mmCIF file with all atom_site columns, C-alpha atoms in Angstrom:
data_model
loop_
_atom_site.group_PDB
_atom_site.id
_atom_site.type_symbol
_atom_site.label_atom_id
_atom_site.label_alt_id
_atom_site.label_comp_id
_atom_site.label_asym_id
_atom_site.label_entity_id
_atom_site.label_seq_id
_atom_site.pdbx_PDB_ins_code
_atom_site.Cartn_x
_atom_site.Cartn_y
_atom_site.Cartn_z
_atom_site.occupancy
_atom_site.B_iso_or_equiv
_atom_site.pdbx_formal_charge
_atom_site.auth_seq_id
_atom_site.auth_comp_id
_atom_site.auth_asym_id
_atom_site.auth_atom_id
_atom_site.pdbx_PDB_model_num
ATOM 1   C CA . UNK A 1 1   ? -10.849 43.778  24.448  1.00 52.00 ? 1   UNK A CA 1
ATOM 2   C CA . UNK A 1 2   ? -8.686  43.154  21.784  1.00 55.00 ? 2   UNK A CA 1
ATOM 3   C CA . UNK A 1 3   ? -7.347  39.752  23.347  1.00 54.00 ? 3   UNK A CA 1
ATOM 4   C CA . UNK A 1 4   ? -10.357 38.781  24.210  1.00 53.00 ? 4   UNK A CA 1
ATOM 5   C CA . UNK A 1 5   ? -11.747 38.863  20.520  1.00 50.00 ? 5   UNK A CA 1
ATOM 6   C CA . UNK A 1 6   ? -8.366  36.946  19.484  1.00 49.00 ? 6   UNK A CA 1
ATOM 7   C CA . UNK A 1 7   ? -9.277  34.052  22.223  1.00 50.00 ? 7   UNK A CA 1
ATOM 8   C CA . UNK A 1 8   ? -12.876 33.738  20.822  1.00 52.00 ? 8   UNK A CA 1
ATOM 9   C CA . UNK A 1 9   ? -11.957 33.533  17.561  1.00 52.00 ? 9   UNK A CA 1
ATOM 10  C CA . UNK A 1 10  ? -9.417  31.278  18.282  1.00 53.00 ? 10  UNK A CA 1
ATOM 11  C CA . UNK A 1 11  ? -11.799 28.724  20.202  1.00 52.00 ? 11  UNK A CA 1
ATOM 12  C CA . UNK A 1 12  ? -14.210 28.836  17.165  1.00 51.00 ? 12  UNK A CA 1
ATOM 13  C CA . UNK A 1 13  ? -11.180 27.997  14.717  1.00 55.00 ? 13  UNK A CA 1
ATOM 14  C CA . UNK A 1 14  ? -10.247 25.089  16.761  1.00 59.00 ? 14  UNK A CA 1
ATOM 15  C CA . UNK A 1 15  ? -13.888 23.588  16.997  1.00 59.00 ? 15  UNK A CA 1
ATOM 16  C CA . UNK A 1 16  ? -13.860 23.989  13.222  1.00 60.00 ? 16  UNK A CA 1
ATOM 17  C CA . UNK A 1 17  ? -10.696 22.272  12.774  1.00 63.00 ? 17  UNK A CA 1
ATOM 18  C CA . UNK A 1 18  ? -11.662 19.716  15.042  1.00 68.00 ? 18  UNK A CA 1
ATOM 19  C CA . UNK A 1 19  ? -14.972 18.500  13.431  1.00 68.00 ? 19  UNK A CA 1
ATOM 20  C CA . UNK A 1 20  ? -12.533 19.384  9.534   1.00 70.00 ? 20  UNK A CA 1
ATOM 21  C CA . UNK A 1 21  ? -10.084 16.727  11.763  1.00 83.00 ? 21  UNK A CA 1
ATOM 22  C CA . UNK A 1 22  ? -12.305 13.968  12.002  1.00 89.00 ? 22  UNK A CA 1
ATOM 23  C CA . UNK A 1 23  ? -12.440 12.208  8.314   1.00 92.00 ? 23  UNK A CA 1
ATOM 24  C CA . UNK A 1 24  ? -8.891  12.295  8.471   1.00 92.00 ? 24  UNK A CA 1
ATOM 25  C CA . UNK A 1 25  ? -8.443  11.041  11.580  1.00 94.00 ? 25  UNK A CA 1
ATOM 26  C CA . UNK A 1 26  ? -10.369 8.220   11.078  1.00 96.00 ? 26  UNK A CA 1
ATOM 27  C CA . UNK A 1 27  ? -8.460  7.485   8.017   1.00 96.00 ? 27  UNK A CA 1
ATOM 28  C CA . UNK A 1 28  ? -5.151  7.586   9.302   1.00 97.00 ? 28  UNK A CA 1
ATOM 29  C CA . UNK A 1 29  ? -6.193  4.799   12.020  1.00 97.00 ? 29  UNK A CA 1
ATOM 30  C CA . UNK A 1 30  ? -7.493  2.983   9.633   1.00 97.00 ? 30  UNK A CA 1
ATOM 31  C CA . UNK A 1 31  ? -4.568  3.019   7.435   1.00 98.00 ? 31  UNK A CA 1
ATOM 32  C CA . UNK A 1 32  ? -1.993  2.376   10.679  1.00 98.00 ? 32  UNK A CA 1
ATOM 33  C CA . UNK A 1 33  ? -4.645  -0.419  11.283  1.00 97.00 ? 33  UNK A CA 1
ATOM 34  C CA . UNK A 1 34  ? -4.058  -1.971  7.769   1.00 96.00 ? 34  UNK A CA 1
ATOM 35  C CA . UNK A 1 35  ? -0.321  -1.790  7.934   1.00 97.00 ? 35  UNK A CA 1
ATOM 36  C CA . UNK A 1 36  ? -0.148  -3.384  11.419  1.00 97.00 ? 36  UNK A CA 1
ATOM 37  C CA . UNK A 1 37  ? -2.191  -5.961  10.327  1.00 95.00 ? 37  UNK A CA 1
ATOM 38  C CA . UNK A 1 38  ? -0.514  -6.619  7.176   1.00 94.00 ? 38  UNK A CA 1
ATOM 39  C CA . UNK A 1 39  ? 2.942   -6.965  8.972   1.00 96.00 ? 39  UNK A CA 1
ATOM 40  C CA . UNK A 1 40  ? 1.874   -8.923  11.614  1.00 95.00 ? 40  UNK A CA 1
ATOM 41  C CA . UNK A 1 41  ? 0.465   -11.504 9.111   1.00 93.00 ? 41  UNK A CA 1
ATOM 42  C CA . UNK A 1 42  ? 3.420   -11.416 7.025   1.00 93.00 ? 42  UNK A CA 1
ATOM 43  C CA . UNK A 1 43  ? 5.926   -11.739 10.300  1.00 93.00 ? 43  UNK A CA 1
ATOM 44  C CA . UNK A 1 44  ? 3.824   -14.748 11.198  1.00 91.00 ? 44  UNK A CA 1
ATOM 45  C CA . UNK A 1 45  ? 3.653   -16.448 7.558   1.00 87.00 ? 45  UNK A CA 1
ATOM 46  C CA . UNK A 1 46  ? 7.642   -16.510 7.419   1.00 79.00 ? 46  UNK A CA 1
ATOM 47  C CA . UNK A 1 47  ? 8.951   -18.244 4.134   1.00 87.00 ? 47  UNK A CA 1
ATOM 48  C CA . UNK A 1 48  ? 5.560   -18.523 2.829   1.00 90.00 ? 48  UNK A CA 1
ATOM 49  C CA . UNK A 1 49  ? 6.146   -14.189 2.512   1.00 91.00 ? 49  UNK A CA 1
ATOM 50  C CA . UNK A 1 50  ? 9.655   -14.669 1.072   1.00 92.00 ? 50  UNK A CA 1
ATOM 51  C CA . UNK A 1 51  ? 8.625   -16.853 -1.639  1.00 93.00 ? 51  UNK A CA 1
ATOM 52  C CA . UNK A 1 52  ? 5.263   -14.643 -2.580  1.00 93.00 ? 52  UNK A CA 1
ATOM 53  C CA . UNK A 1 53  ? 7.745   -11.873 -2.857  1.00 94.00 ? 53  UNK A CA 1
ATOM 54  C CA . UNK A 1 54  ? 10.178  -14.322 -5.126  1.00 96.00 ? 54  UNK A CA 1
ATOM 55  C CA . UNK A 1 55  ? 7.177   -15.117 -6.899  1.00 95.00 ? 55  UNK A CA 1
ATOM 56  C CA . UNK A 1 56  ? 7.391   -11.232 -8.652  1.00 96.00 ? 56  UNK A CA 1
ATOM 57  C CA . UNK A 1 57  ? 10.388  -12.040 -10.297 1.00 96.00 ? 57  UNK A CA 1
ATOM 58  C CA . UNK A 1 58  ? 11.669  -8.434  -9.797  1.00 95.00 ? 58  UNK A CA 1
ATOM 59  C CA . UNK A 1 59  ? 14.289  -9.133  -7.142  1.00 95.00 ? 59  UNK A CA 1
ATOM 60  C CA . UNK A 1 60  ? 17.821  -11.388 -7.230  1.00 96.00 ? 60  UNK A CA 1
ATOM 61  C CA . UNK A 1 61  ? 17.097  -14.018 -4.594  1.00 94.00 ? 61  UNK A CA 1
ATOM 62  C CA . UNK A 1 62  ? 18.506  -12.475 -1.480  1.00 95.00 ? 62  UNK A CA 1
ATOM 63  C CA . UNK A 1 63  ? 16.882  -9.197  -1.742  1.00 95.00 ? 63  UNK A CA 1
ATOM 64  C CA . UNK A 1 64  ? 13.729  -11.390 -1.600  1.00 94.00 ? 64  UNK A CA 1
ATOM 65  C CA . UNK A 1 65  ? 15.132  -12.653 1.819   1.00 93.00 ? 65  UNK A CA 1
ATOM 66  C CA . UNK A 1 66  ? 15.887  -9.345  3.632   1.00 95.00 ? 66  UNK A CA 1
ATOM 67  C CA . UNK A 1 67  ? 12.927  -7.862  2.548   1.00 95.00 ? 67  UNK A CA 1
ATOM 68  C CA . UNK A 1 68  ? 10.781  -10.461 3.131   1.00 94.00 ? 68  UNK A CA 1
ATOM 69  C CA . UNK A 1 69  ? 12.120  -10.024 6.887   1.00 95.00 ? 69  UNK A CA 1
ATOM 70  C CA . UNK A 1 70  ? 12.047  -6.485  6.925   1.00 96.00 ? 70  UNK A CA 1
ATOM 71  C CA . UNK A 1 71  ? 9.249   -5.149  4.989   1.00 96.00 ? 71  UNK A CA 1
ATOM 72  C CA . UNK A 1 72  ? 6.529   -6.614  7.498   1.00 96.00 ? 72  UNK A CA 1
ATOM 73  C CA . UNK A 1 73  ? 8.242   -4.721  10.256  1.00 97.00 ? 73  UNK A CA 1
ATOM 74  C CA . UNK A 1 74  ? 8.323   -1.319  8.374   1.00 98.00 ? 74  UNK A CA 1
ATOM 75  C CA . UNK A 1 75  ? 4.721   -1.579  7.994   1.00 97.00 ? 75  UNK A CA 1
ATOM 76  C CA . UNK A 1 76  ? 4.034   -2.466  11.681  1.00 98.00 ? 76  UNK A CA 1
ATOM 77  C CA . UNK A 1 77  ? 5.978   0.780   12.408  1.00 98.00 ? 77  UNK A CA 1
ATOM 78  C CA . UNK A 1 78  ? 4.061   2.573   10.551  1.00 98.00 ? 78  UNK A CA 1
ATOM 79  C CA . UNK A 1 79  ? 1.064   1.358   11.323  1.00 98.00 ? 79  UNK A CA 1
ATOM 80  C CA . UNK A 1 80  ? 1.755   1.768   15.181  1.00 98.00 ? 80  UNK A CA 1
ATOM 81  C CA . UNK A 1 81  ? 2.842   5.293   14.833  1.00 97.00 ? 81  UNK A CA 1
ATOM 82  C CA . UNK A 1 82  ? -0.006  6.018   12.992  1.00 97.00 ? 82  UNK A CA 1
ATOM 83  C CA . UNK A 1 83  ? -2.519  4.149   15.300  1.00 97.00 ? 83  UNK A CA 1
ATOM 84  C CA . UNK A 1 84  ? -0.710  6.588   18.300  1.00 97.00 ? 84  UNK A CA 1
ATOM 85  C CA . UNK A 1 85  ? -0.742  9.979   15.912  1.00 94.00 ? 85  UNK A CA 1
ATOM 86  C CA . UNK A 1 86  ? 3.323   9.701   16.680  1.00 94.00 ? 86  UNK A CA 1
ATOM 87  C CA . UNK A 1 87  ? 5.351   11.244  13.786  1.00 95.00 ? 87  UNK A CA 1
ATOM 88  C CA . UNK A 1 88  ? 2.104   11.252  11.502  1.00 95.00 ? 88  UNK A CA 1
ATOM 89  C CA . UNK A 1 89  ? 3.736   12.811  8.612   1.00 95.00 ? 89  UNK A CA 1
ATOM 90  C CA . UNK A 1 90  ? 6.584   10.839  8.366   1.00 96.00 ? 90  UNK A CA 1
ATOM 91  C CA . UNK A 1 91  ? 4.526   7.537   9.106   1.00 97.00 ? 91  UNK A CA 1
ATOM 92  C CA . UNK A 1 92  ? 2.258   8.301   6.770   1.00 97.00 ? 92  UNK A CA 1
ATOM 93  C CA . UNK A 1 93  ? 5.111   8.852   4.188   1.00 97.00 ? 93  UNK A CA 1
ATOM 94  C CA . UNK A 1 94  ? 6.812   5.357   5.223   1.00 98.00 ? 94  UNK A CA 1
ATOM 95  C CA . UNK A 1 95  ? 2.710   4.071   4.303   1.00 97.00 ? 95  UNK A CA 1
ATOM 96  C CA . UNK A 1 96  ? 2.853   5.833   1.295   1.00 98.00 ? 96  UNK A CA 1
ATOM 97  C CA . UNK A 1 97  ? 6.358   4.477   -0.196  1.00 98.00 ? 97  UNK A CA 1
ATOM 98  C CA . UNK A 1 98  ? 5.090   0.787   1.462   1.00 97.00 ? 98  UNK A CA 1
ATOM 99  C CA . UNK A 1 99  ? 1.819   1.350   -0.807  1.00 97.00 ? 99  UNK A CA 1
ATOM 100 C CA . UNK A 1 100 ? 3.557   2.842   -3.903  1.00 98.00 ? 100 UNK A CA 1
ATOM 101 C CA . UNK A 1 101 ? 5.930   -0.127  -3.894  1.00 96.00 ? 101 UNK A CA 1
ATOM 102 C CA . UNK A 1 102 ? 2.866   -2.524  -3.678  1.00 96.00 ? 102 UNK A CA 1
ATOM 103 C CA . UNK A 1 103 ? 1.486   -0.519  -6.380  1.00 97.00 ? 103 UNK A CA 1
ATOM 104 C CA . UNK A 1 104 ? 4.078   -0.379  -9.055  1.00 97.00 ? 104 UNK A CA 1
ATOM 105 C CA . UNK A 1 105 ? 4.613   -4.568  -8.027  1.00 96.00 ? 105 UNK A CA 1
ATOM 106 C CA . UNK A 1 106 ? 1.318   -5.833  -8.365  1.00 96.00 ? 106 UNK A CA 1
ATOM 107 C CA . UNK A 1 107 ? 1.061   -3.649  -11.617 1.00 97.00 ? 107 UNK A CA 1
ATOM 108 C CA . UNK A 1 108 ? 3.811   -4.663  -13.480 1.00 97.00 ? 108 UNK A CA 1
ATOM 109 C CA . UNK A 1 109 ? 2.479   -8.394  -12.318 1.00 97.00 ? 109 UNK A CA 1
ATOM 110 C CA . UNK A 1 110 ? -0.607  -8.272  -14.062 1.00 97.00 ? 110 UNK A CA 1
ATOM 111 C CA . UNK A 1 111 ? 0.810   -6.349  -17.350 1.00 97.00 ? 111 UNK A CA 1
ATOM 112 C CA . UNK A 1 112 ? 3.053   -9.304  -17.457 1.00 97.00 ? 112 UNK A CA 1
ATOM 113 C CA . UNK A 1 113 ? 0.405   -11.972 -16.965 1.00 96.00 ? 113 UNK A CA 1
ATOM 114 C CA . UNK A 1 114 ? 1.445   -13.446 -13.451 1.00 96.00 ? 114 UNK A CA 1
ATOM 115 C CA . UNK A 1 115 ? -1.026  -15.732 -11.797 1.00 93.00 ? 115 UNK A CA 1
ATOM 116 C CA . UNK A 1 116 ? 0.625   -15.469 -8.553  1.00 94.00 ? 116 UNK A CA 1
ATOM 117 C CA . UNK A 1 117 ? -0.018  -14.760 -4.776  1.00 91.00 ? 117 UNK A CA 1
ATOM 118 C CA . UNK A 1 118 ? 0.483   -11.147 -3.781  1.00 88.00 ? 118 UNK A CA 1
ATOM 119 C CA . UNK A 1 119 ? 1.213   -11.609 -0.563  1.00 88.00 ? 119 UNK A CA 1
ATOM 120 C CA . UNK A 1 120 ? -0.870  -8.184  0.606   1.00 86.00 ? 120 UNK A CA 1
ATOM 121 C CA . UNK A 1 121 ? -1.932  -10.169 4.274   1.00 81.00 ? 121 UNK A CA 1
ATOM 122 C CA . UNK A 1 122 ? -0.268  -13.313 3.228   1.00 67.00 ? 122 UNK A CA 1
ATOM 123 C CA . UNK A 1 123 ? -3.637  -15.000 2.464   1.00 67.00 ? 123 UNK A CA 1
ATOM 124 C CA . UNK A 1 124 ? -3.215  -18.125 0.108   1.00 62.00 ? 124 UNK A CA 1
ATOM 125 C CA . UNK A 1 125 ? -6.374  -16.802 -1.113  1.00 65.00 ? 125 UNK A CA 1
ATOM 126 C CA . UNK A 1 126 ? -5.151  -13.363 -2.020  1.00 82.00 ? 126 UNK A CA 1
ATOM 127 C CA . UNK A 1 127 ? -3.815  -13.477 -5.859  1.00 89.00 ? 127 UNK A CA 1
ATOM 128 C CA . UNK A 1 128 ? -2.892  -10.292 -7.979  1.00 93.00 ? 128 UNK A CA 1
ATOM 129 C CA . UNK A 1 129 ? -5.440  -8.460  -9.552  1.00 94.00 ? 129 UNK A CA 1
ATOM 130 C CA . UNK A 1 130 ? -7.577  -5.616  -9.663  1.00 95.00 ? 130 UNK A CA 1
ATOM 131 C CA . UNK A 1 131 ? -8.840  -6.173  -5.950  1.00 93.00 ? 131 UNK A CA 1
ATOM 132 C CA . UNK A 1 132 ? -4.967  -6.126  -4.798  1.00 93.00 ? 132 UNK A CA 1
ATOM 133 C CA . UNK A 1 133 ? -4.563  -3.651  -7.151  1.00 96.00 ? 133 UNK A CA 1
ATOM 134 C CA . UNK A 1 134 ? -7.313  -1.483  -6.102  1.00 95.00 ? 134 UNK A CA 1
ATOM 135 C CA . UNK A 1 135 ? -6.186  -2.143  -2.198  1.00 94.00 ? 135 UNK A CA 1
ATOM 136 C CA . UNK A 1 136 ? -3.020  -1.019  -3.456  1.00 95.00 ? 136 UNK A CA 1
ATOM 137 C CA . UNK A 1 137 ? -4.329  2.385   -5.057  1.00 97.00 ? 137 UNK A CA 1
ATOM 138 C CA . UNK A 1 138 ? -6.747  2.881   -2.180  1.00 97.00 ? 138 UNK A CA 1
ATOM 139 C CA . UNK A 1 139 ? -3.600  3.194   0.626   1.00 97.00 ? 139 UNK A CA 1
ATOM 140 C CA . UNK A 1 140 ? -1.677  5.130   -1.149  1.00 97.00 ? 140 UNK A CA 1
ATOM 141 C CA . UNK A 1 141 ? -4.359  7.605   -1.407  1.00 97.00 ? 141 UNK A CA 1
ATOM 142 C CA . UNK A 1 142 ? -5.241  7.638   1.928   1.00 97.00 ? 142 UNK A CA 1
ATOM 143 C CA . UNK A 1 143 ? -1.512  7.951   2.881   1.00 97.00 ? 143 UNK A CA 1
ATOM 144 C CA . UNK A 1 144 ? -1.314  10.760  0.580   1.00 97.00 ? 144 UNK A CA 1
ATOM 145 C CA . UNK A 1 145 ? -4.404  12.455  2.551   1.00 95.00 ? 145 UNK A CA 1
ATOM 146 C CA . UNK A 1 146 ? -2.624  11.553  5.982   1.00 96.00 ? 146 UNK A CA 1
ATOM 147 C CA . UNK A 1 147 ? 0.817   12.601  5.275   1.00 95.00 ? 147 UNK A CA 1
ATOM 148 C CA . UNK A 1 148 ? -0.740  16.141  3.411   1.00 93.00 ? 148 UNK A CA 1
ATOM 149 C CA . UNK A 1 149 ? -3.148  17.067  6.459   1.00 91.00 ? 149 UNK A CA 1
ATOM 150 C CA . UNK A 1 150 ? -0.200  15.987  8.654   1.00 88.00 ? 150 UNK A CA 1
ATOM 151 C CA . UNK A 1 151 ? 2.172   19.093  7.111   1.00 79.00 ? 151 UNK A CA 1
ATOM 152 C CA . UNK A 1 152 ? -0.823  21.219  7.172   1.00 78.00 ? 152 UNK A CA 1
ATOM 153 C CA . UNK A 1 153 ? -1.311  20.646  10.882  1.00 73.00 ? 153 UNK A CA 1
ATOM 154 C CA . UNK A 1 154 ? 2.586   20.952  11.668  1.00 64.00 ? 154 UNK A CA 1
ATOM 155 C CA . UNK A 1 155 ? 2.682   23.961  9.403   1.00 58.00 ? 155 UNK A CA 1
ATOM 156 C CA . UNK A 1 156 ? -0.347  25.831  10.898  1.00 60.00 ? 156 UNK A CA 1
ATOM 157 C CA . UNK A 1 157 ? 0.738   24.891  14.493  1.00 58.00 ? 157 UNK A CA 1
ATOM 158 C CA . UNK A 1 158 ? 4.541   26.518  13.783  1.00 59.00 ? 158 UNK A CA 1
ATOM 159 C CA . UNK A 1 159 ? 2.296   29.613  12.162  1.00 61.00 ? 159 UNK A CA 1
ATOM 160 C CA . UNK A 1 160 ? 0.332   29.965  15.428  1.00 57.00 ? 160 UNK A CA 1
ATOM 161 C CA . UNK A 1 161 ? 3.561   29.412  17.859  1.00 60.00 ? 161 UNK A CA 1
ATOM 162 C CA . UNK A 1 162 ? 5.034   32.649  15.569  1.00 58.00 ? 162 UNK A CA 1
ATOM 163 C CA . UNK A 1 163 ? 1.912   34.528  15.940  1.00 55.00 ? 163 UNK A CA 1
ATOM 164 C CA . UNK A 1 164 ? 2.163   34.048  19.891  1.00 54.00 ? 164 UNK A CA 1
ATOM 165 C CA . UNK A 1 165 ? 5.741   35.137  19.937  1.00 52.00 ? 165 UNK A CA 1
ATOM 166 C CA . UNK A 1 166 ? 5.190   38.074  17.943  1.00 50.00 ? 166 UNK A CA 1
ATOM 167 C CA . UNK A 1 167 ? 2.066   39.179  20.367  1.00 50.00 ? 167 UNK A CA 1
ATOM 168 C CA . UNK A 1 168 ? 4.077   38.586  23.505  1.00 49.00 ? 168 UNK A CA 1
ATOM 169 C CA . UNK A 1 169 ? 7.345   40.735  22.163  1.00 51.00 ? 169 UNK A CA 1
ATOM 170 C CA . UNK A 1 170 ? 5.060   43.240  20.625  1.00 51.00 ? 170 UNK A CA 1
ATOM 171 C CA . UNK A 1 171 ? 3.163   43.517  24.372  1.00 51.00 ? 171 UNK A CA 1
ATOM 172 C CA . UNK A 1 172 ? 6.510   44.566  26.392  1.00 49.00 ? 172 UNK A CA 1
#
């Protein structure tokens, strides 16, 4: 009786969690979806990404280089791992020092008057301002979300796995 109580309760908390799931779900594909994109348009664009970054004025010359190389492959990482739910937490936490970096440049861009490219999906088009900015802001809160509900999953699953242990032990 007793473990039959546990199983139906357990099936209801799951469809809950499920349905809970769903928002955040959605967000986290479309934040792996933005990151992907955004690296594969910046792997594409080449120099014209190296000298958007230059453009900043924050970094000596060859940090603009490697990191115009590298960047656009950390956030195709992280957007593929999100896209396939693989290491969620720490993608999400790669997305989340990607968008906090973005953050804090385009920022400091606009307090200091720059009229530059931001090179966000290496658009000509795309300058610095409060749409970047607000881009910006709006993936590192969703990263946030992700990488939070990620540890809440991981900690509630490790939580279950000890409750199963302890009821299979205790049973003997």
């Amino acid at each position: 009786m007793n473990a039959t109580v546990y199983a139906s309760t357990e099936v209801a908390s799951s469809a809950r969690n499920r349905a809970a799931d769903m928002p955040v779900l959605l967000l986290r594909l479309a934040l792996g979806g933005v990151l992907f994109y955004a690296g594969i348009t910046k792997v594409r664009s080449g120099w014209q990404f190296a000298e958007a970054i230059a453009n900043f004025g924050l970094l000596p010359a060859q940090a603009n280089q490697i990191l115009a190389v590298v960047l656009p492959w950390w956030e195709i990482l992280a957007g593929v791992m999100l896209i396939f739910g693989v290491w969620v937490r720490a993608s999400a936490l790669l997305g989340l020092m990607l968008f906090l970096a973005f953050t804090v440049s385009v920022g400091t861009a606009m307090a200091r008057g720059l009229d530059i490219q931001c090179g966000c999906f290496s658009d000509s088009a795309s300058r610095v301002g409060m749409k970047a900015l607000g881009i910006d802001i709006g993936g590192l809160l969703a990263a946030v979300v992700v990488a939070m509900r990620a540890r809440e999953q991981t900690d509630s699953r490790l939580q279950h796995r000890g409750t199963k242990n302890t009821e299979v032990t205790e049973g003997r």
